[in-house]
C-alpha positions as a Python dict, from the first residue, in 0.01 Angstrom:
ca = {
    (1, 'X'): (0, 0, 0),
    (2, 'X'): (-320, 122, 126),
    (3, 'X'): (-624, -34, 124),
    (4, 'X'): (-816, 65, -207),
    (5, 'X'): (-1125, 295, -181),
    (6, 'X'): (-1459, 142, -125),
    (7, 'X'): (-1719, 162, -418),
    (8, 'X'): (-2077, 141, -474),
    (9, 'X'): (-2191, -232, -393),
    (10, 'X'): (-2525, -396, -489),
    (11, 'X'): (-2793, -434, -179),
    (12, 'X'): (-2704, -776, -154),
    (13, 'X'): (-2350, -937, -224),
    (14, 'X'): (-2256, -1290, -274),
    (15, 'X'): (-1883, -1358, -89),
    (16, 'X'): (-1786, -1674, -125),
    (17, 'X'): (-1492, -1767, 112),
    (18, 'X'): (-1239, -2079, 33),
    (19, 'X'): (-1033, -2240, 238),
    (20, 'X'): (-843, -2575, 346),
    (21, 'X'): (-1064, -2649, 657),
    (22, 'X'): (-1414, -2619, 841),
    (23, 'X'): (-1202, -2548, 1150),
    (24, 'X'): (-1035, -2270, 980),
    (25, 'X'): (-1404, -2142, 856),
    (26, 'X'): (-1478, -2129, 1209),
    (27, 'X'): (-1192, -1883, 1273),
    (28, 'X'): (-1355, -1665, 1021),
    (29, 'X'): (-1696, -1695, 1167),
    (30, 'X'): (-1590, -1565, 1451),
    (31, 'X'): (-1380, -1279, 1235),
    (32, 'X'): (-1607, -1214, 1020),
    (33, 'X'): (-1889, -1393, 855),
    (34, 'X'): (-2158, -1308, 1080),
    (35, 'X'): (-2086, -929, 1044),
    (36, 'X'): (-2133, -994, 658),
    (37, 'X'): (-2445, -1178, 683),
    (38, 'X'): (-2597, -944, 984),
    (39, 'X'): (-2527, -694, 692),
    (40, 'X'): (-2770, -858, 483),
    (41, 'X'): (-2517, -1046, 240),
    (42, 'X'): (-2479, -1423, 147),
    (43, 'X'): (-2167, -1654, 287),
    (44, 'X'): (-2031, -1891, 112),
    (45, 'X'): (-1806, -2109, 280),
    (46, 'X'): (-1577, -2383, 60),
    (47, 'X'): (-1324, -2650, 196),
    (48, 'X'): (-1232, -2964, 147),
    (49, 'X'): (-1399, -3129, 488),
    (50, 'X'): (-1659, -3035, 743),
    (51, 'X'): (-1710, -3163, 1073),
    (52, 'X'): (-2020, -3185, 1221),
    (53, 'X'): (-1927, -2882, 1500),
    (54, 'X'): (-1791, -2669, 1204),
    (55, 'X'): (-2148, -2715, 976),
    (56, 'X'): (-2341, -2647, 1308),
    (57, 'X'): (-2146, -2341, 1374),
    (58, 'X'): (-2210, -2239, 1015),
    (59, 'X'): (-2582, -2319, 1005),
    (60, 'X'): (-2624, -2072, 1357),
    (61, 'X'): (-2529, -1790, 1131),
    (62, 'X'): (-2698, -1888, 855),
    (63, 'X'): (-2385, -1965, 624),
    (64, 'X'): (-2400, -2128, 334),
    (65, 'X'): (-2148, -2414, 293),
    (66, 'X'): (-1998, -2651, -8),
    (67, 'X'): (-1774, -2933, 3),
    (68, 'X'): (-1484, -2904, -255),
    (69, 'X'): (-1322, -3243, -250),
    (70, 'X'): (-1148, -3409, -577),
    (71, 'X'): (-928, -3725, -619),
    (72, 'X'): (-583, -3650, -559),
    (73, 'X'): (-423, -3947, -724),
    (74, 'X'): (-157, -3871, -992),
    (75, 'X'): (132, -3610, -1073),
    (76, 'X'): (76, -3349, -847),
    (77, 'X'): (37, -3040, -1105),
    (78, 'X'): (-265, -3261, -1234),
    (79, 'X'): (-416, -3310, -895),
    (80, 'X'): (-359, -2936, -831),
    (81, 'X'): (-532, -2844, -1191),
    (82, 'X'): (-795, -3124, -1062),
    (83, 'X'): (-888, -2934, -759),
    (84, 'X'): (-888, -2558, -970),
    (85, 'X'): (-1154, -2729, -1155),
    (86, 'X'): (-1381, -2883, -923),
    (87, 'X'): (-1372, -2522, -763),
    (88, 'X'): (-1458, -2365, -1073),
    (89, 'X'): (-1756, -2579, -1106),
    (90, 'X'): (-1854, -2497, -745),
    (91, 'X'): (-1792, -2107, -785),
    (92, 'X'): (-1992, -2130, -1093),
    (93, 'X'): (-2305, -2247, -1009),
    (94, 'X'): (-2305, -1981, -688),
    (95, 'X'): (-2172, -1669, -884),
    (96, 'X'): (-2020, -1537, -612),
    (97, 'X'): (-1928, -1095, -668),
    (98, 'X'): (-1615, -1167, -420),
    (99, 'X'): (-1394, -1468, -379),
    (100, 'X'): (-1176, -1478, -62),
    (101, 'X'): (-931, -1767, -109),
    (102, 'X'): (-681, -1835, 190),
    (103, 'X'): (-473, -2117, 368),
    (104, 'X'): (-160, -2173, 144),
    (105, 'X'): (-290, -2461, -120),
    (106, 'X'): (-642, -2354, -116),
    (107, 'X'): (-563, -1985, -128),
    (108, 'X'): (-384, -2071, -480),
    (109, 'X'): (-662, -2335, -619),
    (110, 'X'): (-942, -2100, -526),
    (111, 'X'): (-755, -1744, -643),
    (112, 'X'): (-683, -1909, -1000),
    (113, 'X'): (-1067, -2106, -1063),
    (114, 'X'): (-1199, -1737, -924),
    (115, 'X'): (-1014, -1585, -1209),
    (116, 'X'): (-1130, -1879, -1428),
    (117, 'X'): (-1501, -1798, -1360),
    (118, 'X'): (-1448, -1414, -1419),
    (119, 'X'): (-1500, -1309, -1055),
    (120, 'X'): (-1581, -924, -981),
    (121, 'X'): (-1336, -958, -702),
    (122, 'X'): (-1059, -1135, -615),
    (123, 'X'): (-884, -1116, -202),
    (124, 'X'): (-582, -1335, -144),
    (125, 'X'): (-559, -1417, 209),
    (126, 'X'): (-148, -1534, 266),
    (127, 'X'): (-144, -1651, 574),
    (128, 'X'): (159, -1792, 588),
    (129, 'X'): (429, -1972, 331),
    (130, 'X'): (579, -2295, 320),
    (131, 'X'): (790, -2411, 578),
    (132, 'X'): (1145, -2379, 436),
    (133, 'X'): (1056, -2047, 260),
    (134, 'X'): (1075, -2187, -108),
    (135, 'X'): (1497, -2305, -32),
    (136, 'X'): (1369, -2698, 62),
    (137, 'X'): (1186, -2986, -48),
    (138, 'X'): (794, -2929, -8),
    (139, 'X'): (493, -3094, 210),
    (140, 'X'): (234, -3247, -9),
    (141, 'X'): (-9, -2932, 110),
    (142, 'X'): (239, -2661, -8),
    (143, 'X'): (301, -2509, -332),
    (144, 'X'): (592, -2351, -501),
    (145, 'X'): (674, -1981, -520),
    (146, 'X'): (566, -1967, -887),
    (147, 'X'): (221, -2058, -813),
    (148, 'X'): (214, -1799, -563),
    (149, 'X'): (272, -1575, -831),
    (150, 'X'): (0, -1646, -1040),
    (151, 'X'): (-238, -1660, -764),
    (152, 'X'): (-170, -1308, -707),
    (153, 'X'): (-162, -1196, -1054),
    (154, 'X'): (-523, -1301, -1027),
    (155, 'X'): (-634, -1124, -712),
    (156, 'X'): (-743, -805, -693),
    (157, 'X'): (-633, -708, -328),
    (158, 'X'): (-393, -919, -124),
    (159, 'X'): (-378, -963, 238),
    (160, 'X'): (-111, -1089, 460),
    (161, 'X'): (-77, -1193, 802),
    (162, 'X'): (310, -1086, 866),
    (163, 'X'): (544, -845, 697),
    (164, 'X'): (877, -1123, 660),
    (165, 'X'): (596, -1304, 386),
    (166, 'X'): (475, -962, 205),
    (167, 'X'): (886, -933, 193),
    (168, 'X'): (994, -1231, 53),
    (169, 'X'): (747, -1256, -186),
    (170, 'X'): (811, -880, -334),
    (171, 'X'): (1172, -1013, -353),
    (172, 'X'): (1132, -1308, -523),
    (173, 'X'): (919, -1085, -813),
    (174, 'X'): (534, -1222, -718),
    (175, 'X'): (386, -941, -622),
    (176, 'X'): (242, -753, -900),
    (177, 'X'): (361, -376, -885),
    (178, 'X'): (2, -257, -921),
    (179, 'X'): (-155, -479, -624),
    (180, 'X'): (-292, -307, -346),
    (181, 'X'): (-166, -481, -37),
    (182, 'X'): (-194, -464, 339),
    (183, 'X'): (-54, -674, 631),
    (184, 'X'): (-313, -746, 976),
    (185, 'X'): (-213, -963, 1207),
    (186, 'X'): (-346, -1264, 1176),
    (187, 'X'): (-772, -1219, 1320),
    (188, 'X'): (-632, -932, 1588),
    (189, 'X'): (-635, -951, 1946),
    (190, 'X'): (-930, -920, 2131),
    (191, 'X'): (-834, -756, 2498),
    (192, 'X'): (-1179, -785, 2620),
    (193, 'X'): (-1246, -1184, 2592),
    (194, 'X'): (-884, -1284, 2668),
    (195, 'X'): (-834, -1058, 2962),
    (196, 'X'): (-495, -999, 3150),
    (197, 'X'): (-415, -1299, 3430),
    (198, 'X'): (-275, -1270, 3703),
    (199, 'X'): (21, -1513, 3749),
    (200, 'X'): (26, -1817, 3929),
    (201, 'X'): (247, -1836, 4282),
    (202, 'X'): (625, -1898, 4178),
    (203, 'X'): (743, -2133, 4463),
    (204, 'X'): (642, -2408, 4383),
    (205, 'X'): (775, -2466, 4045),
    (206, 'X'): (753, -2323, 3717),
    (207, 'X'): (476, -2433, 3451),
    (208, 'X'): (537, -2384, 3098),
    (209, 'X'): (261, -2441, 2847),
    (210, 'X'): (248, -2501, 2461),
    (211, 'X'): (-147, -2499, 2221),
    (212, 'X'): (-94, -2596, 1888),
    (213, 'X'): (-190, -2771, 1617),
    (214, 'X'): (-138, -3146, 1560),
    (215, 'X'): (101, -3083, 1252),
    (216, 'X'): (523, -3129, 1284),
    (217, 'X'): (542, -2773, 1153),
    (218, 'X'): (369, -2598, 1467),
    (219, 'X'): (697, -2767, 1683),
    (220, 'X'): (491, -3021, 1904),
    (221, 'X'): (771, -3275, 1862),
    (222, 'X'): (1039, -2985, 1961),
    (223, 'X'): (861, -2863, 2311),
    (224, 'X'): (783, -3287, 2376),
    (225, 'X'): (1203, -3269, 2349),
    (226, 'X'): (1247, -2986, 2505),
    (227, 'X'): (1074, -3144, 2793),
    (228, 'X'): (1216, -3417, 2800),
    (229, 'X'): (1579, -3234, 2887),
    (230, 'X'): (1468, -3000, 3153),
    (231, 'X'): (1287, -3331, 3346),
    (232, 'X'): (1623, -3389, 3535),
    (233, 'X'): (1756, -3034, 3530),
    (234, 'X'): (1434, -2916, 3756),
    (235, 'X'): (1194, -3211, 3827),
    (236, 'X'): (968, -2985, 4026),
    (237, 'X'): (865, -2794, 3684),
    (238, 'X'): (578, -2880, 3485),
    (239, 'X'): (514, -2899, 3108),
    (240, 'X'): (133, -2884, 2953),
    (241, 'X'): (55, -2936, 2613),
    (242, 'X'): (-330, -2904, 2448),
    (243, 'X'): (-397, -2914, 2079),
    (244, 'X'): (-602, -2815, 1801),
    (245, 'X'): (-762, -2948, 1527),
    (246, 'X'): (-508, -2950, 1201),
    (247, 'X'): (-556, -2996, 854),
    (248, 'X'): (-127, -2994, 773),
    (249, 'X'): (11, -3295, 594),
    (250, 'X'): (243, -3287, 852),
    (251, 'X'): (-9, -3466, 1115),
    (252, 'X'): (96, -3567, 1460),
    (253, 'X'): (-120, -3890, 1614),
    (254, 'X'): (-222, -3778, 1930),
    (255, 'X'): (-115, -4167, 2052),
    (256, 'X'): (245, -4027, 1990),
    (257, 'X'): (186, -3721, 2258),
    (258, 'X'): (2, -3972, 2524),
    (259, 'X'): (303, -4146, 2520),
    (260, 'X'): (548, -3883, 2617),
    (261, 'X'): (632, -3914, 2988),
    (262, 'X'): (772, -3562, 3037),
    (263, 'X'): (475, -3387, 2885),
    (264, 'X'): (116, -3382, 3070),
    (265, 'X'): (-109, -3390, 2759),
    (266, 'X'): (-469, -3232, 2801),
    (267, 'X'): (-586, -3327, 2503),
    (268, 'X'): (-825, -3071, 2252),
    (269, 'X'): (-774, -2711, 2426),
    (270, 'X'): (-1104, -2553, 2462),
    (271, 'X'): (-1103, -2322, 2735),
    (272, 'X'): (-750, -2173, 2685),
    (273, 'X'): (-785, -1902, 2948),
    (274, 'X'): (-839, -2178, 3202),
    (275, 'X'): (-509, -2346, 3087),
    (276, 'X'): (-302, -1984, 3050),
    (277, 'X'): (-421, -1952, 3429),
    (278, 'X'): (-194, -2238, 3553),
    (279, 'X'): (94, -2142, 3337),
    (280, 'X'): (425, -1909, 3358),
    (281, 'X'): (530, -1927, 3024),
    (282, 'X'): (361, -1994, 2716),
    (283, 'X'): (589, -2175, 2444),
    (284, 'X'): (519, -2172, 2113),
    (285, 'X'): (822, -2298, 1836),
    (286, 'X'): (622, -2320, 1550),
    (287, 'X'): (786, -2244, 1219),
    (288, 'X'): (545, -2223, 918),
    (289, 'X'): (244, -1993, 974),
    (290, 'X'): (152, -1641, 930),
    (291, 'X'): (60, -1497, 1284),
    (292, 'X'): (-44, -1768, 1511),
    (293, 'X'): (-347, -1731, 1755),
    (294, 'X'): (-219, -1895, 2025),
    (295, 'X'): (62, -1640, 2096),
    (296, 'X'): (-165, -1368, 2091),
    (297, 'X'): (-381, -1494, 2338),
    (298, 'X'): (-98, -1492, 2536),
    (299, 'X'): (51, -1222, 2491),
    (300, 'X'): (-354, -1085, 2614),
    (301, 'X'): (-353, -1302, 2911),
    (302, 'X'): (-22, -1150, 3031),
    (303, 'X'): (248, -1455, 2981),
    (304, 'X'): (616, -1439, 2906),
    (305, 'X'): (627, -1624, 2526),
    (306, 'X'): (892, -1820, 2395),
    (307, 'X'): (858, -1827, 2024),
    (308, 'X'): (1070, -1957, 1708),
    (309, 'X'): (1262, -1694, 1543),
    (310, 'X'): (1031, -1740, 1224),
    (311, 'X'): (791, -1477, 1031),
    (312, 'X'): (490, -1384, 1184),
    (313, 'X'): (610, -1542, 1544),
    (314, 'X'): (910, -1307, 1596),
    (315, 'X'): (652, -1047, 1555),
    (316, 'X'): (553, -1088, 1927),
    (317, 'X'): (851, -1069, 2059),
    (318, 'X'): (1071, -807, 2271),
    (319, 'X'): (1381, -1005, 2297),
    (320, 'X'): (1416, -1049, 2706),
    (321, 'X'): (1172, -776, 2776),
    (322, 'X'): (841, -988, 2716),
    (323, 'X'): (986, -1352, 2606),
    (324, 'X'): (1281, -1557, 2380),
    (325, 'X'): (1338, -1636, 2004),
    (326, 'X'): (1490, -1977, 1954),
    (327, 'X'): (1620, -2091, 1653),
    (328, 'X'): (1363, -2326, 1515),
    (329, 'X'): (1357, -2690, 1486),
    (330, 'X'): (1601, -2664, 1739),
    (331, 'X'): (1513, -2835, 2078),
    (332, 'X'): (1845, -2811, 2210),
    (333, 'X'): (1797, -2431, 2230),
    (334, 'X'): (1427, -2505, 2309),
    (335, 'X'): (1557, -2648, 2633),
    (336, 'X'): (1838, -2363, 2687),
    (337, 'X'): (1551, -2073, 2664),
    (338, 'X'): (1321, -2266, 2862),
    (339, 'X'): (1608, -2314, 3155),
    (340, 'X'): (1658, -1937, 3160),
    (341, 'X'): (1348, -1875, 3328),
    (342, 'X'): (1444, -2137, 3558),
    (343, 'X'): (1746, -1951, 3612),
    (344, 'X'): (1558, -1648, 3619),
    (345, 'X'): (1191, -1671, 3799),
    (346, 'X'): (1204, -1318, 3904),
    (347, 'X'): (1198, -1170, 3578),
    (348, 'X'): (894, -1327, 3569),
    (349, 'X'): (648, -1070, 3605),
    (350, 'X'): (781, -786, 3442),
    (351, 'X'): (800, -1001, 3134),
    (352, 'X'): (419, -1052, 3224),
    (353, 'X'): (295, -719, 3201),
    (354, 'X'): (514, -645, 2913),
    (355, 'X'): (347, -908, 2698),
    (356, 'X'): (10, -738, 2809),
    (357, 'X'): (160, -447, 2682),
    (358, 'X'): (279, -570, 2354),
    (359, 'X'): (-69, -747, 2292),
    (360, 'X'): (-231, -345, 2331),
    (361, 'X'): (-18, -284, 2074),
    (362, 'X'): (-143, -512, 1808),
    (363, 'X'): (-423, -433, 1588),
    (364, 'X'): (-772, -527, 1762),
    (365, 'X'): (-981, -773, 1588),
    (366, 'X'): (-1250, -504, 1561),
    (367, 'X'): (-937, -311, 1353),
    (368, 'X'): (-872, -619, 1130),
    (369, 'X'): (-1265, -687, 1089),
    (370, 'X'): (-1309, -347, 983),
    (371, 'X'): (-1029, -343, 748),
    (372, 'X'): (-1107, -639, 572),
    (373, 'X'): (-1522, -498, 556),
    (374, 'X'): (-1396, -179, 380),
    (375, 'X'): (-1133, -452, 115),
    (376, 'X'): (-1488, -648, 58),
    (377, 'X'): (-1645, -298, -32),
    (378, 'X'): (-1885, -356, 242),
    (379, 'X'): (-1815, -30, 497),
}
């Protein structure tokens, strides 16, 4: 559906945002909040934890920030019910006119204590869905469809960050008929900071490269496997792996990835141009998120990507024009799709440009920010 109309707004607006991280603030810092507050509105940012870089980062903008962090001991349903009231309590004492809720178990607990303080306006952020898709046993930080539901029988507008999630939810009966809905991908691309590379030389052995978080359900464990199997099928190829900050229940020591003797670790990625600029192939077999970052990037910077066939990540993907799906949790076919380049180096560029091609094609993040301005009621 389209996005609704924008109204009439008071000279100053209160948004407060929630969500499971202050990394994941960050993200929408950079998105977002500083447009708001350049505007002349107030940010109010909500999560469980802050580290010191994610409170500076706030403070530069002049964000406003509250730490939303109840006991979780007990039956789950009461720690959930728990956390919907210590957000209440916080929303309350703000009195926020717009609550944006995201990131899976916070984008439920803060849609239903919005609703529960009578909040003018309600956005859902899905951003992705739990990792089996509702048919398996779930992490401690996922919840079940139902809740879903009521999350978005509270909201006013609901955004998505893939069209396989906006799907499955319509077909399991969650979406309310009447919900105005729209799908962005993920924060955009941005051509102009992540420019196209050029390659590096292809004689001397191919580099793949995986960024991800340190949670099981980005497929860390999968690429260290992977690895591991091509190491005696070409021994002059190279495999790099940097991470990110994650907040998933899911969490991978980074001990475990120092240990792995096919995979040079680089630790915390921070300049990932610098690390796309050594590599052939970006590989990212993640499973449970909505439109992950990292592939976009890459898709900008001009590398073949080798994704899991999963929502959100198949959505960057021209099957042997501009990269592979592999079936996730899989690294068996990991290593297979990963060998085909081998097989294949010349192919190489072509699938280089046409990932440069496919990233033009996405939505900007100048599209998405102004998309999600005119949802607030702020353009």
């Amino acid at each position: 559906m389209a996005v609704v109309a924008p109204q009439s707004s008071p000279a100053v607006q209160r948004i407060a945002f929630v969500g499971p991280s202050g990394s994941a603030m960050r993200q929408w810092r950079e998105l977002l909040f500083a447009d708001v507050i350049t505007r002349g509105h107030r940010v109010l940012a909500i999560a469980p934890e802050f580290a010191s870089v994610d409170l500076a980062s706030l403070d530069e903008i002049g964000a406003e920030h509250a730490l939303m962090a109840p006991e979780s001991h007990g039956p789950k349903l009461f720690a959930d019910w728990k956390a919907i009231g210590a957000l209440k309590a916080t929303l309350a004492e703000w009195a926020p006119d717009v609550v944006v809720t995201f990131g899976g178990q916070m984008m439920v607990h803060g849609a239903l204590a919005a609703k529960g303080i009578g909040a003018g306006r309600i956005v859902a952020v899905v951003d992705g869905l739990p990792e089996h898709r509702f048919a398996g046993a779930l992490a401690a930080d996922e919840m079940p469809a139902w809740r879903y539901g009521q999350a978005l029988r509270a909201a006013h507008q609901a955004v998505f960050h893939n069209r396989d999630d906006l799907a499955l939810l319509k077909k399991l009966g969650l979406v309310p008929a009447s919900l105005p809905t729209i799908v962005v991908p993920g924060s955009g691309v941005d051509l102009e900071r992540n420019a196209s590379l050029p390659l590096p030389p292809l004689d001397h052995g191919l580099v793949f490269l995986m960024i991800g978080g340190l949670d099981r359900r980005r497929g860390v464990m999968e690429y260290c496997a992977a690895a591991a199997k091509l190491r005696e099928r070409s021994p002059t190829s190279r495999f790099l792996l940097a991470v990110t900050p994650d907040e998933g229940a899911q969490a991978i020591d980074i001990a475990e990835l120092q240990r792995s003797p096919d995979v040079e670790f680089l630790g915390l990625a921070e300049e990932e141009g610098e690390l796309l600029t050594e590599a052939h192939v970006f590989v990212y077999p993640g499973y449970a998120e909505g439109m992950p970052q990292p592939i976009l990037r890459a898709l900008a910077a001009g590398r073949p990507v080798l994704v899991a066939d999963a929502a959100g990540c198949r959505e960057a993907v021209d099957t042997r024009v501009n990269g592979c799906l592999v079936e996730p949790r899989n690294p068996g076919a990991l290593a297979d799709a990963m060998e085909s380049f081998l097989r294949r180096p010349d192919l190489i560029p072509a699938m280089a440009r046409a990932s440069r091609a496919k990233a033009e094609r996405f939505e900007s993040v100048a599209g998405v920010r102004g998309k999600l301005l005119q949802i607030l009621q702020l353009a």
